[in-house]
Short mmCIF file of C-alpha atoms in Angstrom, two decimals:
data_model
loop_
_atom_site.label_atom_id
_atom_site.label_comp_id
_atom_site.label_asym_id
_atom_site.label_seq_id
_atom_site.Cartn_x
_atom_site.Cartn_y
_atom_site.Cartn_z
CA UNK A 146 -8.19 32.12 9.72
CA UNK A 147 -8.76 32.79 6.66
CA UNK A 148 -8.32 29.67 5.15
CA UNK A 149 -8.04 26.02 6.15
CA UNK A 150 -4.17 25.95 7.31
CA UNK A 151 -2.12 22.31 7.77
CA UNK A 152 0.46 20.95 8.61
CA UNK A 153 3.51 19.99 8.36
CA UNK A 154 3.08 20.79 4.52
CA UNK A 155 5.87 18.84 3.43
CA UNK A 156 6.00 15.41 5.69
CA UNK A 157 9.36 12.89 5.07
CA UNK A 158 8.52 9.36 7.16
CA UNK A 159 10.68 6.21 7.45
CA UNK A 160 8.12 2.92 7.24
CA UNK A 161 6.48 2.13 10.16
CA UNK A 162 6.85 5.00 12.14
CA UNK A 163 3.86 7.23 12.99
CA UNK A 164 2.36 10.09 11.48
CA UNK A 165 -0.25 13.01 12.56
CA UNK A 166 -1.15 15.62 10.66
CA UNK A 167 -3.05 18.85 11.34
CA UNK A 168 -5.60 20.38 9.89
CA UNK A 169 -6.90 24.11 11.14
CA UNK A 170 -10.14 24.42 9.54
CA UNK A 171 -11.75 28.42 8.91
CA UNK A 172 -13.30 29.85 12.73
CA UNK A 173 -16.77 28.21 12.57
CA UNK A 174 -17.16 26.02 10.38
CA UNK A 175 -19.10 23.26 11.84
CA UNK A 176 -18.12 20.35 9.08
CA UNK A 177 -14.26 19.41 8.47
CA UNK A 178 -13.66 16.52 6.18
CA UNK A 179 -10.49 14.72 5.27
CA UNK A 180 -9.22 13.33 1.82
CA UNK A 181 -6.41 11.75 0.44
CA UNK A 182 -5.13 11.80 -3.28
CA UNK A 183 -2.72 9.77 -4.49
CA UNK A 184 -0.07 10.50 -7.35
CA UNK A 185 -2.15 11.46 -10.37
CA UNK A 186 -5.45 10.19 -8.64
CA UNK A 187 -8.86 11.74 -7.55
CA UNK A 188 -9.61 12.49 -4.04
CA UNK A 189 -10.78 9.88 -1.66
CA UNK A 190 -12.79 10.73 0.76
CA UNK A 191 -11.77 9.73 4.12
CA UNK A 192 -13.42 11.35 7.28
CA UNK A 193 -15.97 14.33 8.11
CA UNK A 194 -16.93 15.44 11.43
CA UNK A 195 -19.71 17.26 11.92
CA UNK A 196 -20.34 19.46 15.30
CA UNK A 197 -20.96 16.77 18.34
CA UNK A 198 -22.22 14.24 15.86
CA UNK A 199 -20.43 11.04 15.53
CA UNK A 200 -17.80 11.72 12.72
CA UNK A 201 -17.93 9.78 9.51
CA UNK A 202 -15.11 7.06 9.22
CA UNK A 203 -16.78 4.87 5.84
CA UNK A 204 -13.49 6.43 4.00
CA UNK A 205 -10.87 5.28 6.23
CA UNK A 206 -8.50 2.96 4.45
CA UNK A 207 -7.87 0.37 7.21
CA UNK A 208 -7.12 0.89 11.07
CA UNK A 209 -3.84 2.49 11.15
CA UNK A 210 -5.73 5.46 10.02
CA UNK A 211 -7.82 7.50 12.96
CA UNK A 212 -8.63 11.31 13.04
CA UNK A 213 -10.25 13.64 15.75
CA UNK A 214 -11.29 16.55 16.23
CA UNK A 215 -11.41 18.91 19.58
CA UNK A 216 -13.27 21.54 20.65
CA UNK A 217 -15.08 21.46 17.55
CA UNK A 218 -11.85 23.32 15.44
CA UNK A 219 -8.98 21.37 14.75
CA UNK A 220 -8.41 18.20 13.84
CA UNK A 221 -5.46 15.18 13.69
CA UNK A 222 -5.17 12.37 11.54
CA UNK A 223 -2.74 9.68 12.69
CA UNK A 224 -1.52 7.50 10.45
CA UNK A 225 0.07 4.24 12.73
CA UNK A 226 2.98 2.06 11.17
CA UNK A 227 2.90 3.75 7.71
CA UNK A 228 3.42 1.82 4.73
CA UNK A 229 4.61 3.25 1.52
CA UNK A 230 0.97 2.72 0.14
CA UNK A 231 -0.22 5.64 2.25
CA UNK A 232 2.35 8.17 0.59
CA UNK A 233 -0.38 11.19 -0.97
CA UNK A 234 -1.52 14.09 -0.26
CA UNK A 235 -3.50 15.11 2.75
CA UNK A 236 -6.32 17.32 2.00
CA UNK A 237 -8.02 18.67 5.06
CA UNK A 238 -11.68 20.64 4.10
CA UNK A 239 -14.40 22.53 6.19
CA UNK A 240 -17.67 24.12 5.62
CA UNK A 241 -19.83 26.11 7.39
CA UNK A 242 -22.68 23.09 7.46
CA UNK A 243 -22.72 20.33 5.76
CA UNK A 244 -25.41 21.11 2.78
CA UNK A 245 -25.07 23.81 0.42
CA UNK A 246 -22.02 25.48 1.59
CA UNK A 247 -18.52 24.76 -0.91
CA UNK A 248 -16.12 23.34 0.92
CA UNK A 249 -12.98 25.31 1.71
CA UNK A 250 -9.65 23.62 1.02
CA UNK A 251 -5.98 22.88 2.74
CA UNK A 252 -2.87 23.12 0.49
CA UNK A 253 -2.22 19.79 1.58
CA UNK A 254 0.13 17.52 3.68
CA UNK A 255 2.63 15.76 0.76
CA UNK A 256 3.29 12.57 3.04
CA UNK A 257 6.04 10.65 1.80
CA UNK A 258 6.62 7.04 3.23
CA UNK A 259 10.43 5.80 2.52
CA UNK B 212 -20.33 6.48 -7.44
CA UNK B 213 -19.12 8.54 -9.97
CA UNK B 214 -22.44 9.63 -10.89
CA UNK B 215 -20.67 11.75 -13.57
CA UNK B 216 -19.11 11.86 -17.03
CA UNK B 217 -16.41 14.20 -18.11
CA UNK B 218 -13.78 14.43 -20.88
CA UNK B 219 -10.54 14.26 -19.10
CA UNK B 220 -8.79 16.32 -21.39
CA UNK B 221 -9.73 19.70 -23.24
CA UNK B 222 -7.66 22.58 -24.51
CA UNK B 223 -8.46 26.42 -24.57
CA UNK B 224 -6.88 29.59 -26.67
CA UNK B 225 -6.09 32.27 -24.48
CA UNK B 226 -8.93 34.92 -24.82
CA UNK B 227 -11.58 32.21 -25.82
CA UNK B 228 -14.08 31.40 -23.77
CA UNK B 229 -13.62 27.36 -22.25
CA UNK B 230 -16.85 25.42 -22.73
CA UNK B 231 -16.55 22.24 -20.45
CA UNK B 232 -19.26 19.61 -20.24
CA UNK B 233 -20.53 17.21 -17.81
CA UNK B 234 -23.06 14.98 -18.36
CA UNK B 235 -25.44 13.49 -15.10
CA UNK B 236 -28.05 11.11 -16.33
CA UNK B 237 -29.40 9.52 -13.49
CA UNK B 238 -29.35 13.34 -10.99
CA UNK B 239 -32.08 13.03 -8.26
CA UNK B 240 -34.10 15.73 -8.23
CA UNK B 241 -32.95 17.48 -4.38
CA UNK B 242 -29.05 16.76 -6.37
CA UNK B 243 -27.22 19.63 -7.33
CA UNK B 244 -24.19 20.08 -9.73
CA UNK B 245 -21.36 21.35 -7.89
CA UNK B 246 -17.97 22.91 -10.44
CA UNK B 247 -14.44 22.56 -8.53
CA UNK B 248 -11.31 23.63 -10.02
CA UNK B 249 -8.16 21.41 -8.72
CA UNK B 250 -4.42 24.04 -9.95
CA UNK B 251 -1.33 21.94 -9.78
CA UNK B 252 -0.71 20.81 -6.04
CA UNK B 253 -2.83 23.21 -4.52
CA UNK B 254 -5.96 22.39 -2.85
CA UNK B 255 -9.19 22.00 -5.19
CA UNK B 256 -10.80 25.31 -5.47
CA UNK B 257 -14.75 25.99 -5.33
CA UNK B 258 -15.98 27.01 -8.01
CA UNK B 259 -20.03 27.62 -8.19
CA UNK B 260 -22.99 25.15 -8.03
CA UNK B 261 -26.34 25.27 -9.00
CA UNK B 262 -30.11 23.01 -8.82
CA UNK B 263 -32.51 23.69 -11.59
CA UNK B 264 -31.36 27.71 -12.83
CA UNK B 265 -27.97 28.69 -14.49
CA UNK B 266 -25.33 30.63 -12.48
CA UNK B 267 -22.69 33.04 -12.46
CA UNK B 268 -20.83 34.48 -10.49
CA UNK B 269 -17.24 36.54 -10.35
CA UNK B 270 -15.19 33.17 -11.82
CA UNK B 271 -17.32 31.45 -13.83
CA UNK B 272 -21.20 30.57 -15.58
CA UNK B 273 -23.29 27.20 -14.86
CA UNK B 274 -25.44 26.10 -17.96
CA UNK B 275 -28.06 23.29 -16.71
CA UNK B 276 -30.01 21.48 -18.93
CA UNK B 277 -33.77 21.59 -18.73
CA UNK B 278 -33.82 17.96 -18.21
CA UNK B 279 -31.05 18.55 -15.62
CA UNK B 280 -29.33 15.57 -17.37
CA UNK B 281 -25.88 17.90 -18.37
CA UNK B 282 -24.29 20.95 -17.54
CA UNK B 283 -21.30 23.08 -19.18
CA UNK B 284 -19.28 25.07 -17.17
CA UNK B 285 -17.99 28.35 -18.96
CA UNK B 286 -15.34 30.59 -18.22
CA UNK B 287 -15.67 33.48 -20.54
CA UNK B 288 -12.42 34.50 -20.77
CA UNK B 289 -10.29 31.89 -20.32
CA UNK B 290 -6.42 32.66 -19.06
CA UNK B 291 -3.41 30.63 -18.82
CA UNK B 292 -3.92 30.77 -14.70
CA UNK B 293 -7.44 28.22 -15.76
CA UNK B 294 -5.27 26.05 -16.66
CA UNK B 295 -6.46 23.20 -14.11
CA UNK B 296 -8.29 20.28 -13.44
CA UNK B 297 -12.35 20.61 -13.35
CA UNK B 298 -14.20 18.13 -11.53
CA UNK B 299 -18.43 18.95 -12.15
CA UNK B 300 -20.19 16.19 -8.62
CA UNK B 301 -23.43 15.71 -7.55
CA UNK B 302 -24.19 16.54 -4.50
CA UNK B 303 -27.45 15.23 -2.32
CA UNK B 304 -28.14 17.57 0.37
CA UNK B 305 -27.58 15.62 3.55
CA UNK B 306 -24.31 13.47 2.32
CA UNK B 307 -21.63 13.26 4.41
CA UNK B 308 -19.03 13.84 1.45
CA UNK B 309 -18.64 15.36 -2.14
CA UNK B 310 -17.86 12.62 -4.60
CA UNK B 311 -14.96 13.80 -7.08
CA UNK B 312 -14.00 11.76 -10.28
CA UNK B 313 -11.22 12.49 -12.64
CA UNK B 314 -12.69 15.01 -13.84
CA UNK B 315 -11.30 17.51 -17.08
CA UNK B 316 -8.09 18.23 -18.18
CA UNK B 317 -8.51 21.63 -18.95
CA UNK B 318 -5.23 23.97 -20.12
CA UNK B 319 -4.87 26.95 -21.71
CA UNK B 320 -3.02 27.59 -24.79
CA UNK B 321 -1.36 30.60 -25.27
#
């Protein structure tokens, strides 16, 4: 597609439920990133995928968070047993390759845990 | 880890040039300077990047000092739509992600 697409744009869930957030990167982009942004804060790196290599999961805050990327394209970020502190905007970005190419971000998924 | 220092906020009059400074005194020879901006309720948007030389594109100019310890992003004729948080990022080639600090909140005033 023309840009990075994320769905849903908004998600309200009850504490303790699982949620799945989806990211469709730009076609042909091999690198995909997930970040989250809490209200009024900067971006926090979560996970990075590059082609068929093992992902860099160093930013995932707990084992309740996981992500996968199927077929080198679409990615899903899963949060199990959501907590109120998980409330944030979850942003996905893709780039042509890892390196000196700029990232293109999606508009994010606003997750609210009540 | 933050490798850059930026002012928390700045104002600029509409139509004037906005000059956003960034200090990166510990930058290494293989690290680039990237600028992104984030308009309210949107994802960050890539603006420009450079290594040593000054760069210009349709959005902005990037001036990097000769010792590379600081840089300035210039928006030549700021408009109200340029109101955003501007992030200066030092990126090491091969790193797995960009570190976004807290940025500079630029407000363009009519």
